[in-house]
Short mmCIF file of C-alpha atoms and ligand atoms in Angstrom, two decimals:
data_model
loop_
_atom_site.label_atom_id
_atom_site.label_comp_id
_atom_site.label_asym_id
_atom_site.label_seq_id
_atom_site.Cartn_x
_atom_site.Cartn_y
_atom_site.Cartn_z
CA MET K 1 15.11 -11.61 36.14
CA LEU K 2 18.47 -10.14 35.26
CA LYS K 3 19.90 -13.59 34.59
CA GLU K 4 16.94 -14.45 32.38
CA LYS K 5 17.54 -11.27 30.45
CA ASN K 6 21.23 -12.00 30.02
CA ASP K 7 20.43 -15.51 28.78
CA GLN K 8 17.98 -14.07 26.28
CA GLN K 9 20.58 -11.53 25.25
CA SER K 10 23.22 -14.16 24.59
CA ALA K 11 20.73 -16.35 22.68
CA SER K 12 20.06 -13.37 20.43
CA ASP K 13 23.77 -12.83 19.93
CA THR K 14 24.57 -16.45 19.07
CA ARG K 15 25.76 -16.95 15.55
CA LEU K 16 23.35 -19.14 13.59
CA THR K 17 25.46 -21.67 11.76
CA ASP K 18 22.88 -24.40 11.19
CA SER K 19 20.77 -23.66 8.17
CA THR K 20 17.57 -25.29 9.50
CA GLU K 21 17.84 -23.27 12.68
CA LEU K 22 18.60 -20.15 10.64
CA ARG K 23 15.49 -20.59 8.47
CA GLN K 24 13.38 -21.16 11.57
CA HIS K 25 14.63 -17.94 13.15
CA VAL K 26 13.97 -15.97 9.98
CA LEU K 27 10.42 -17.29 9.77
CA ASP K 28 9.83 -16.49 13.41
CA VAL K 29 11.18 -12.94 13.17
CA VAL K 30 9.33 -12.20 9.92
CA ASN K 31 6.06 -13.44 11.42
CA LYS K 32 6.44 -11.52 14.67
CA THR K 33 7.78 -8.20 13.46
CA PRO K 34 4.99 -5.60 13.30
CA VAL K 35 4.62 -3.85 10.00
CA VAL K 36 3.76 -0.27 9.10
CA ASP K 37 1.42 -0.65 6.13
CA ILE K 38 2.46 2.35 4.05
CA HIS K 39 -0.31 2.36 1.44
CA THR K 40 -3.88 1.18 1.96
CA HIS K 41 -7.41 2.26 1.19
CA LEU K 42 -8.52 1.55 4.76
CA TYR K 43 -9.81 4.28 7.08
CA ALA K 44 -9.77 4.99 10.78
CA PRO K 45 -13.04 4.12 12.58
CA GLU K 46 -13.89 7.84 12.76
CA PHE K 47 -14.55 7.73 8.99
CA GLY K 48 -17.69 5.66 9.64
CA ALA K 49 -19.21 4.13 6.51
CA MET K 50 -15.88 4.34 4.69
CA ASN K 51 -14.76 1.37 6.81
CA LEU K 52 -15.31 -1.75 4.72
CA PHE K 53 -15.30 -5.19 6.30
CA GLY K 54 -17.03 -8.55 6.00
CA ILE K 55 -17.69 -11.18 3.40
CA ASP K 56 -19.74 -9.07 0.96
CA GLU K 57 -16.99 -6.45 0.79
CA LEU K 58 -14.28 -9.10 0.48
CA LEU K 59 -16.04 -10.76 -2.44
CA THR K 60 -16.85 -7.59 -4.33
CA TYR K 61 -13.21 -6.44 -4.23
CA HIS K 62 -12.40 -5.35 -7.77
CA TYR K 63 -9.55 -7.88 -8.08
CA LEU K 64 -12.19 -10.65 -7.76
CA VAL K 65 -14.87 -8.98 -9.85
CA ALA K 66 -12.52 -8.91 -12.84
CA GLU K 67 -11.81 -12.64 -12.38
CA MET K 68 -15.49 -13.50 -12.01
CA PHE K 69 -16.32 -12.08 -15.47
CA ARG K 70 -13.91 -14.60 -17.00
CA SER K 71 -15.90 -17.57 -15.68
CA SER K 72 -19.49 -16.31 -15.62
CA GLU K 73 -22.13 -15.51 -18.18
CA VAL K 74 -23.24 -12.45 -16.27
CA THR K 75 -22.59 -9.21 -18.15
CA PRO K 76 -21.03 -6.15 -16.51
CA GLU K 77 -24.26 -4.24 -17.08
CA VAL K 78 -26.35 -6.81 -15.21
CA PHE K 79 -23.72 -7.26 -12.49
CA TRP K 80 -23.48 -3.54 -11.71
CA SER K 81 -27.27 -3.25 -11.51
CA MET K 82 -27.37 -5.75 -8.60
CA ASP K 83 -27.05 -4.90 -4.92
CA LYS K 84 -23.82 -5.79 -3.13
CA ALA K 85 -25.10 -8.99 -1.50
CA LYS K 86 -26.29 -10.38 -4.84
CA GLN K 87 -22.96 -9.45 -6.45
CA ALA K 88 -21.12 -11.24 -3.65
CA ASP K 89 -23.31 -14.34 -4.12
CA ILE K 90 -22.40 -14.44 -7.81
CA VAL K 91 -18.67 -14.08 -7.13
CA TRP K 92 -18.82 -16.81 -4.47
CA GLU K 93 -20.81 -19.19 -6.66
CA THR K 94 -18.57 -18.55 -9.69
CA LEU K 95 -15.09 -18.52 -8.18
CA PHE K 96 -15.44 -20.61 -5.01
CA VAL K 97 -18.22 -23.14 -5.64
CA ARG K 98 -18.16 -23.84 -9.37
CA ASN K 99 -14.38 -23.36 -9.58
CA THR K 100 -11.43 -23.92 -7.28
CA PRO K 101 -10.09 -20.67 -5.80
CA LEU K 102 -6.58 -21.00 -7.19
CA SER K 103 -5.79 -17.36 -7.99
CA GLU K 104 -4.02 -15.15 -5.45
CA ALA K 105 -7.08 -12.93 -4.85
CA THR K 106 -9.38 -15.91 -4.31
CA ARG K 107 -6.86 -17.73 -2.08
CA GLY K 108 -6.75 -14.50 -0.10
CA VAL K 109 -10.44 -14.82 0.78
CA VAL K 110 -9.83 -18.41 1.88
CA THR K 111 -6.97 -17.28 4.15
CA ALA K 112 -9.13 -14.54 5.66
CA LEU K 113 -12.08 -16.90 6.27
CA ALA K 114 -9.80 -19.52 7.81
CA ALA K 115 -8.42 -16.92 10.25
CA PHE K 116 -11.92 -16.72 11.73
CA ASN K 117 -12.59 -20.45 11.48
CA LEU K 118 -15.14 -19.93 8.74
CA ASP K 119 -15.74 -22.67 6.18
CA ALA K 120 -14.15 -21.82 2.83
CA ASN K 121 -15.92 -24.80 1.28
CA ALA K 122 -19.37 -23.56 2.23
CA PRO K 123 -22.00 -23.74 -0.52
CA ASN K 124 -23.29 -20.26 0.33
CA LEU K 125 -22.47 -17.18 2.44
CA LYS K 126 -24.95 -17.71 5.28
CA GLU K 127 -22.45 -18.61 8.01
CA ALA K 128 -19.89 -15.97 6.99
CA ARG K 129 -22.52 -13.23 6.84
CA GLU K 130 -23.80 -14.11 10.30
CA PHE K 131 -20.30 -14.04 11.72
CA PHE K 132 -19.34 -10.65 10.28
CA ARG K 133 -22.72 -9.14 11.14
CA GLY K 134 -21.98 -9.98 14.77
CA GLN K 135 -18.69 -8.02 14.88
CA SER K 136 -18.32 -4.51 16.20
CA LEU K 137 -15.99 -2.35 14.13
CA GLU K 138 -13.65 -1.37 16.97
CA SER K 139 -12.94 -4.85 18.33
CA HIS K 140 -12.88 -6.40 14.86
CA LEU K 141 -10.33 -3.80 13.81
CA ASP K 142 -8.12 -4.64 16.80
CA ARG K 143 -8.40 -8.33 16.07
CA ASN K 144 -7.50 -7.92 12.40
CA MET K 145 -4.51 -5.73 13.14
CA THR K 146 -3.28 -8.23 15.72
CA LEU K 147 -3.79 -11.21 13.41
CA ALA K 148 -1.97 -9.41 10.59
CA SER K 149 0.66 -8.00 12.98
CA VAL K 150 0.18 -4.52 11.56
CA SER K 151 1.02 -1.71 13.97
CA ASP K 152 0.14 1.28 11.76
CA VAL K 153 -1.93 1.88 8.68
CA VAL K 154 -1.47 4.68 6.15
CA MET K 155 -4.76 5.69 4.50
CA THR K 156 -5.34 7.25 1.07
CA ASN K 157 -6.84 10.68 1.69
CA ASP K 158 -8.50 12.60 -1.09
CA PRO K 159 -9.34 16.20 -0.19
CA PHE K 160 -11.95 16.21 -2.97
CA ASP K 161 -13.91 13.24 -1.63
CA ASP K 162 -17.07 14.65 -0.06
CA GLU K 163 -17.60 11.77 2.35
CA GLU K 164 -14.06 11.94 3.65
CA VAL K 165 -14.02 15.71 3.84
CA LYS K 166 -16.97 15.64 6.25
CA THR K 167 -14.90 13.73 8.82
CA TRP K 168 -11.88 15.98 8.45
CA GLU K 169 -14.01 19.08 8.75
CA ALA K 170 -15.69 17.79 11.87
CA GLY K 171 -12.24 17.95 13.49
CA GLY K 172 -11.42 15.71 16.45
CA ASP K 173 -8.73 13.12 16.83
CA ILE K 174 -8.53 10.01 14.74
CA ASP K 175 -7.30 6.60 15.88
CA LYS K 176 -3.53 6.95 16.44
CA ARG K 177 -2.72 3.79 14.49
CA PHE K 178 -3.99 5.48 11.31
CA HIS K 179 -1.99 8.07 9.37
CA ALA K 180 -2.93 10.21 6.42
CA ALA K 181 -1.42 10.34 2.93
CA LEU K 182 -2.52 13.31 0.86
CA ARG K 183 -3.62 11.99 -2.51
CA MET K 184 -2.84 14.28 -5.44
CA ASP K 185 -4.52 12.42 -8.33
CA ARG K 186 -7.23 14.94 -8.92
CA LEU K 187 -4.80 17.85 -8.85
CA LEU K 188 -2.25 16.23 -11.13
CA ASN K 189 -4.32 14.00 -13.42
CA ASP K 190 -7.57 15.88 -13.91
CA TRP K 191 -6.80 19.57 -13.70
CA ALA K 192 -9.61 20.67 -16.07
CA ASN K 193 -12.32 19.40 -13.71
CA THR K 194 -10.42 19.97 -10.48
CA SER K 195 -9.69 23.61 -11.27
CA ALA K 196 -13.44 24.20 -11.67
CA ILE K 197 -14.08 22.61 -8.25
CA LEU K 198 -11.37 24.75 -6.68
CA ARG K 199 -12.84 27.90 -8.22
CA ALA K 200 -16.20 26.97 -6.74
CA GLN K 201 -14.46 26.69 -3.36
CA GLY K 202 -13.10 30.24 -3.74
CA TYR K 203 -9.58 29.58 -5.07
CA ALA K 204 -8.49 31.87 -7.93
CA VAL K 205 -7.10 29.13 -10.19
CA GLU K 206 -7.12 29.01 -14.00
CA THR K 207 -7.87 26.08 -16.29
CA ASP K 208 -4.53 26.64 -18.03
CA ALA K 209 -2.76 26.81 -14.63
CA ARG K 210 -1.56 30.39 -15.28
CA GLY K 211 -2.19 33.57 -13.28
CA ARG K 212 -2.49 33.03 -9.53
CA THR K 213 -2.97 29.28 -9.94
CA VAL K 214 0.31 28.23 -8.36
CA ASP K 215 -0.12 30.35 -5.21
CA GLU K 216 -3.74 29.36 -4.85
CA ALA K 217 -3.09 25.64 -5.31
CA ARG K 218 -0.38 25.89 -2.65
CA ARG K 219 -2.82 27.65 -0.36
CA PHE K 220 -5.23 24.76 -0.85
CA LEU K 221 -2.53 22.19 -0.05
CA ASP K 222 -1.31 24.15 2.99
CA LYS K 223 -4.82 24.03 4.37
CA TRP K 224 -5.14 20.26 3.87
CA ILE K 225 -1.69 19.54 5.23
CA ALA K 226 -2.57 21.45 8.39
CA ARG K 227 -5.80 19.49 8.67
CA MET K 228 -4.69 15.95 7.79
CA LYS K 229 -1.05 16.03 8.94
CA PRO K 230 -0.16 13.58 6.17
CA LEU K 231 3.03 11.52 6.18
CA TYR K 232 3.50 12.07 2.45
CA MET K 233 1.80 13.30 -0.73
CA ALA K 234 0.96 10.61 -3.30
CA VAL K 235 -0.14 10.28 -6.88
CA SER K 236 -0.83 7.41 -9.26
CA LEU K 237 0.45 8.09 -12.77
CA PRO K 238 -0.05 6.60 -16.23
CA ASP K 239 2.55 4.52 -18.05
CA ASP K 240 3.29 7.44 -20.38
CA PHE K 241 4.19 9.79 -17.51
CA MET K 242 7.19 11.91 -18.50
CA PHE K 243 9.19 14.43 -16.56
CA PRO K 244 10.07 16.96 -17.84
CA ASP K 245 7.01 17.43 -19.99
CA GLY K 246 5.26 20.45 -21.47
CA ASP K 247 1.88 19.82 -19.84
CA VAL K 248 -0.09 21.22 -16.91
CA ARG K 249 0.95 18.28 -14.75
CA ASP K 250 4.62 19.18 -15.20
CA ARG K 251 3.91 22.74 -14.14
CA MET K 252 1.89 21.63 -11.13
CA ILE K 253 4.60 19.20 -10.02
CA ARG K 254 7.39 21.75 -10.46
CA GLU K 255 5.68 24.80 -9.04
CA VAL K 256 3.22 23.38 -6.56
CA VAL K 257 4.07 19.85 -5.38
CA LEU K 258 7.86 20.06 -5.13
CA PRO K 259 7.91 23.42 -3.31
CA VAL K 260 5.21 22.17 -0.91
CA SER K 261 7.23 19.00 -0.38
CA ARG K 262 10.31 21.07 0.53
CA GLU K 263 8.47 23.52 2.72
CA HIS K 264 6.60 20.88 4.73
CA ARG K 265 9.36 18.23 4.50
CA LEU K 266 6.81 15.85 3.00
CA PRO K 267 8.03 13.03 0.75
CA PHE K 268 6.33 12.67 -2.63
CA ALA K 269 5.13 9.15 -3.51
CA LEU K 270 4.75 8.24 -7.17
CA MET K 271 2.86 5.13 -8.23
CA ILE K 272 3.61 4.81 -11.92
CA GLY K 273 2.26 2.63 -14.71
CA VAL K 274 -1.52 2.44 -14.41
CA ARG K 275 -3.72 2.65 -17.51
CA ARG K 276 -7.13 3.61 -16.18
CA LYS K 277 -10.31 2.21 -17.74
CA VAL K 278 -8.77 -0.10 -20.33
CA ASN K 279 -12.18 -1.79 -20.22
CA PRO K 280 -14.61 0.90 -19.00
CA ALA K 281 -17.50 -1.57 -18.68
CA LEU K 282 -15.68 -3.20 -15.78
CA ARG K 283 -15.60 0.14 -13.92
CA VAL K 284 -13.17 0.01 -10.97
CA ALA K 285 -12.08 -3.46 -12.14
CA GLY K 286 -11.26 -2.19 -15.62
CA ASP K 287 -7.79 -0.67 -15.16
CA GLY K 288 -4.68 -2.09 -16.81
CA LEU K 289 -0.98 -1.36 -16.84
CA GLY K 290 1.87 -0.41 -19.11
CA ARG K 291 5.63 -0.11 -18.97
CA ALA K 292 6.76 3.37 -17.94
CA ASP K 293 9.93 5.33 -18.62
CA ILE K 294 12.32 5.25 -15.67
CA ARG K 295 13.93 8.44 -16.94
CA ALA K 296 11.04 10.42 -15.47
CA VAL K 297 12.01 9.14 -12.01
CA GLU K 298 15.70 9.80 -12.63
CA HIS K 299 15.01 13.38 -13.72
CA LEU K 300 12.88 14.08 -10.67
CA CYS K 301 15.57 12.70 -8.37
CA VAL K 302 18.52 14.44 -10.01
CA GLU K 303 16.79 17.82 -10.20
CA ASN K 304 15.47 17.65 -6.64
CA PRO K 305 18.12 16.15 -4.37
CA ASP K 306 16.43 17.80 -1.38
CA VAL K 307 13.09 16.02 -1.96
CA ARG K 308 12.48 12.44 -0.84
CA PHE K 309 10.67 10.25 -3.34
CA LEU K 310 8.83 7.01 -2.61
CA VAL K 311 8.31 5.11 -5.86
CA THR K 312 6.46 1.99 -6.90
CA MET K 313 5.95 0.89 -10.50
CA LEU K 314 3.19 -1.35 -11.80
CA SER K 315 4.90 -3.09 -14.67
CA ARG K 316 7.12 -6.08 -13.94
CA GLU K 317 9.43 -4.84 -16.69
CA ASN K 318 10.19 -1.64 -14.73
CA GLN K 319 11.39 -3.35 -11.55
CA HIS K 320 15.03 -3.89 -12.37
CA GLU K 321 15.56 -0.35 -13.64
CA LEU K 322 13.82 1.05 -10.54
CA CYS K 323 16.40 -0.79 -8.40
CA VAL K 324 19.24 0.55 -10.51
CA ALA K 325 17.84 4.10 -10.24
CA ALA K 326 17.67 3.68 -6.45
CA ARG K 327 21.37 2.77 -6.42
CA LYS K 328 22.07 6.15 -8.04
CA PHE K 329 19.80 8.28 -5.90
CA SER K 330 19.66 8.09 -2.13
CA ASN K 331 16.56 10.32 -2.25
CA LEU K 332 14.66 7.46 -3.94
CA LEU K 333 13.02 4.72 -1.87
CA PRO K 334 11.35 1.89 -3.83
CA PHE K 335 8.30 0.44 -2.13
CA GLY K 336 5.79 -2.38 -2.45
CA CYS K 337 4.79 -4.90 -5.10
CA TRP K 338 1.81 -3.00 -6.33
CA TRP K 339 -1.61 -4.40 -7.38
CA PHE K 340 -1.05 -6.80 -10.32
CA LEU K 341 2.42 -7.52 -8.95
CA ASN K 342 1.09 -8.70 -5.61
CA ASN K 343 1.31 -12.42 -6.46
CA PRO K 344 3.77 -14.73 -4.69
CA SER K 345 5.82 -15.55 -7.81
CA ILE K 346 6.33 -11.91 -8.71
CA VAL K 347 6.73 -10.68 -5.12
CA SER K 348 9.45 -13.29 -4.69
CA GLU K 349 11.26 -12.24 -7.84
CA ILE K 350 11.07 -8.51 -7.05
CA THR K 351 12.09 -8.95 -3.41
CA ARG K 352 15.12 -11.04 -4.39
CA GLU K 353 16.09 -8.50 -7.03
CA ARG K 354 15.78 -5.61 -4.57
CA LEU K 355 17.70 -7.41 -1.84
CA GLU K 356 20.50 -8.26 -4.25
CA LEU K 357 20.76 -4.71 -5.56
CA LEU K 358 19.87 -2.63 -2.52
CA GLY K 359 20.42 -4.73 0.61
CA PRO K 360 17.76 -3.86 3.19
CA SER K 361 17.33 -0.25 1.93
CA PHE K 362 13.82 -0.63 0.46
CA ILE K 363 10.23 -1.26 1.58
CA PRO K 364 9.26 -4.76 0.44
CA GLN K 365 5.51 -4.49 0.57
CA HIS K 366 2.35 -2.50 1.27
CA SER K 367 -1.07 -4.13 1.33
CA ASP K 368 -3.27 -1.80 -0.75
CA ALA K 369 -6.08 -3.30 1.36
CA ARG K 370 -9.54 -1.84 0.82
CA VAL K 371 -11.37 -4.26 3.09
CA LEU K 372 -10.19 -4.78 6.65
CA GLU K 373 -9.76 -8.58 6.59
CA GLN K 374 -7.51 -8.27 3.53
CA LEU K 375 -4.78 -7.23 5.96
CA ILE K 376 -4.69 -10.83 7.19
CA TYR K 377 -4.13 -12.44 3.83
CA LYS K 378 -2.06 -9.76 2.16
CA TRP K 379 0.40 -9.68 5.05
CA GLY K 380 0.21 -13.42 5.71
CA HIS K 381 0.99 -14.28 2.10
CA SER K 382 3.72 -11.69 1.68
CA ARG K 383 5.39 -12.64 4.97
CA GLU K 384 5.67 -16.22 3.62
CA VAL K 385 7.53 -14.89 0.60
CA SER K 386 9.72 -12.49 2.60
CA ALA K 387 10.76 -15.27 4.99
CA ASP K 388 11.66 -17.50 2.07
CA VAL K 389 13.64 -14.87 0.20
CA LEU K 390 15.47 -13.69 3.33
CA GLY K 391 16.15 -17.27 4.44
CA VAL K 392 17.86 -18.03 1.13
CA ALA K 393 19.85 -14.79 1.29
CA TYR K 394 21.13 -15.49 4.82
CA GLU K 395 22.00 -19.07 3.88
CA LYS K 396 24.05 -17.82 0.95
CA LEU K 397 25.78 -15.42 3.29
CA LEU K 398 26.54 -18.26 5.68
CA ARG K 399 28.04 -20.31 2.87
CA ALA K 400 30.11 -17.29 1.86
CA GLY K 401 31.57 -17.16 5.37
CA ARG K 402 29.39 -14.72 7.38
CA ALA K 403 27.05 -16.10 10.01
CA VAL K 404 24.20 -13.93 11.30
CA THR K 405 22.62 -13.66 14.74
CA ARG K 406 18.99 -13.37 15.68
CA ASN K 407 19.71 -9.72 16.46
CA ASP K 408 20.94 -9.16 12.90
CA ILE K 409 17.78 -10.69 11.48
CA GLU K 410 15.57 -8.65 13.80
CA ARG K 411 17.38 -5.45 12.85
CA ASP K 412 17.09 -6.12 9.09
CA VAL K 413 13.43 -7.11 9.19
CA ALA K 414 12.47 -4.17 11.43
CA ARG K 415 14.23 -1.84 9.02
CA MET K 416 12.34 -3.19 6.02
CA PHE K 417 8.94 -3.58 7.71
CA SER K 418 8.86 -0.18 9.39
CA GLY K 419 12.21 1.56 9.98
CA ASN K 420 12.96 2.68 6.42
CA PHE K 421 9.53 4.22 6.10
CA CYS K 422 9.46 5.85 9.54
CA GLU K 423 12.81 7.44 8.89
CA TRP K 424 11.81 8.60 5.41
CA VAL K 425 8.64 10.31 6.56
CA GLY K 426 10.01 11.41 9.94
CA LEU K 427 7.58 9.34 11.94
CA GLU K 428 9.06 9.78 15.39
CA ARG K 429 7.56 6.86 17.21
CA ILE K 430 9.88 3.88 17.06
CA LYS K 431 8.00 1.00 15.55
CA GLY K 432 8.05 -2.57 16.67
CA GLU K 433 9.91 -1.97 19.91
CA GLN K 434 8.89 -4.14 22.79
CA PRO K 435 8.54 -2.51 26.20
CA LEU K 436 11.70 -2.99 28.27
CA ASP K 437 10.33 -5.35 30.90
O1 RAT R 501 -4.74 -1.71 -5.86
C1 RAT R 501 -5.79 -1.12 -5.99
O2 RAT R 501 -6.75 -1.36 -5.26
C2 RAT R 501 -5.96 -0.15 -7.12
O3 RAT R 501 -7.29 -0.08 -7.44
C3 RAT R 501 -5.61 1.27 -6.84
O4 RAT R 501 -6.32 1.72 -5.73
C4 RAT R 501 -4.24 1.64 -6.63
O5 RAT R 501 -3.65 0.92 -5.59
C5 RAT R 501 -4.16 3.13 -6.33
O6 RAT R 501 -3.91 3.51 -5.19
O7 RAT R 501 -4.37 3.89 -7.27
ZN1 ZN R 502 -3.83 1.86 -3.85
#
């Protein structure tokens, strides 16, 4: 046993000087290393009906709905009046039967179906529906997490969502693989309505955010932090987000969010660049994007060196300057290729750029999955890109005169897939470690 272990040890320490062997090792490590998925819209089983899985949910994902309207005569009005199964039929017929599923979101469905040996050329959804109907949530969840090699999932938790609140208020433990992220959108992007809701809940807040608003909003957050034990607070922000600014959001960030972040040692995640409801008729599929001003991020980081920021930006044009900002501020951790950026060509470009400017000190990807089986394709597809990008980087290093070992590759990948995040949010459990024997 000991000898076997020593042999394994020395194999891991051997310098990889052959580029084919090197690429093979990188692929192997990238595929095997468990990932902590730092931003999703998935929920622990305890959240009941909020758990989405199966073919009808996969096909009515808003990424696909938007694409369907480009190739179908059906109007948004008619589409939204249909039940989910009928909507799924239309998406399948339009994007998978009458057209070839060439886009990233459609290929994703193919990858997910193939993982369960389901026919992606099927003329209808009969077989897929039968298969998913036969799955129990618990075992299907285990299977998906294993297939995607995801060890932990961070949810998106909105303390103003009635359905979600019911589960939190019921108390009780939730599945340990799931972690909370306290979503701040309603507090920071819709204060006029949110302040009225808070007043109805007994908080003495004002529409203009004056008076006792700051103390009361902090009291509200303290309560939800105690309840959810989130790993971080998060907000999505428009492309015209500025900091400093003279608006209510500025005041709420300065006087509520940042002090709460310091007091509870909770990082603040900013997802910047979304333009909500560019086409309102498309509903959840109708959001767009715009280029944001990196100076807002720089100001936050320079003014708050004791706060840790996780930042992702939606516009491709913002990616280089986000890397440069991260070089200036060690309290800034760039993460993920968000939403419209989650396509192999762009993920590849961004990951190369980040690696070249930041080494392994970033988080390459999050899934943003809303439907369980999306974990399989989102992680499968992005692992392909990561392995490619890393393989090229190690080969260049080899040519420059520095060979790497399997241990080096394992350390780098573990850092990017889980370590950077766990350290940032203080998640104690060490991720991805195999038991000793
Ligand atoms: O990627 C998405 O599914 C978007 O609709 C949004 O949910 C976005 O990721 C967000 O968290 O606001
Ligand atoms: Zn999201």
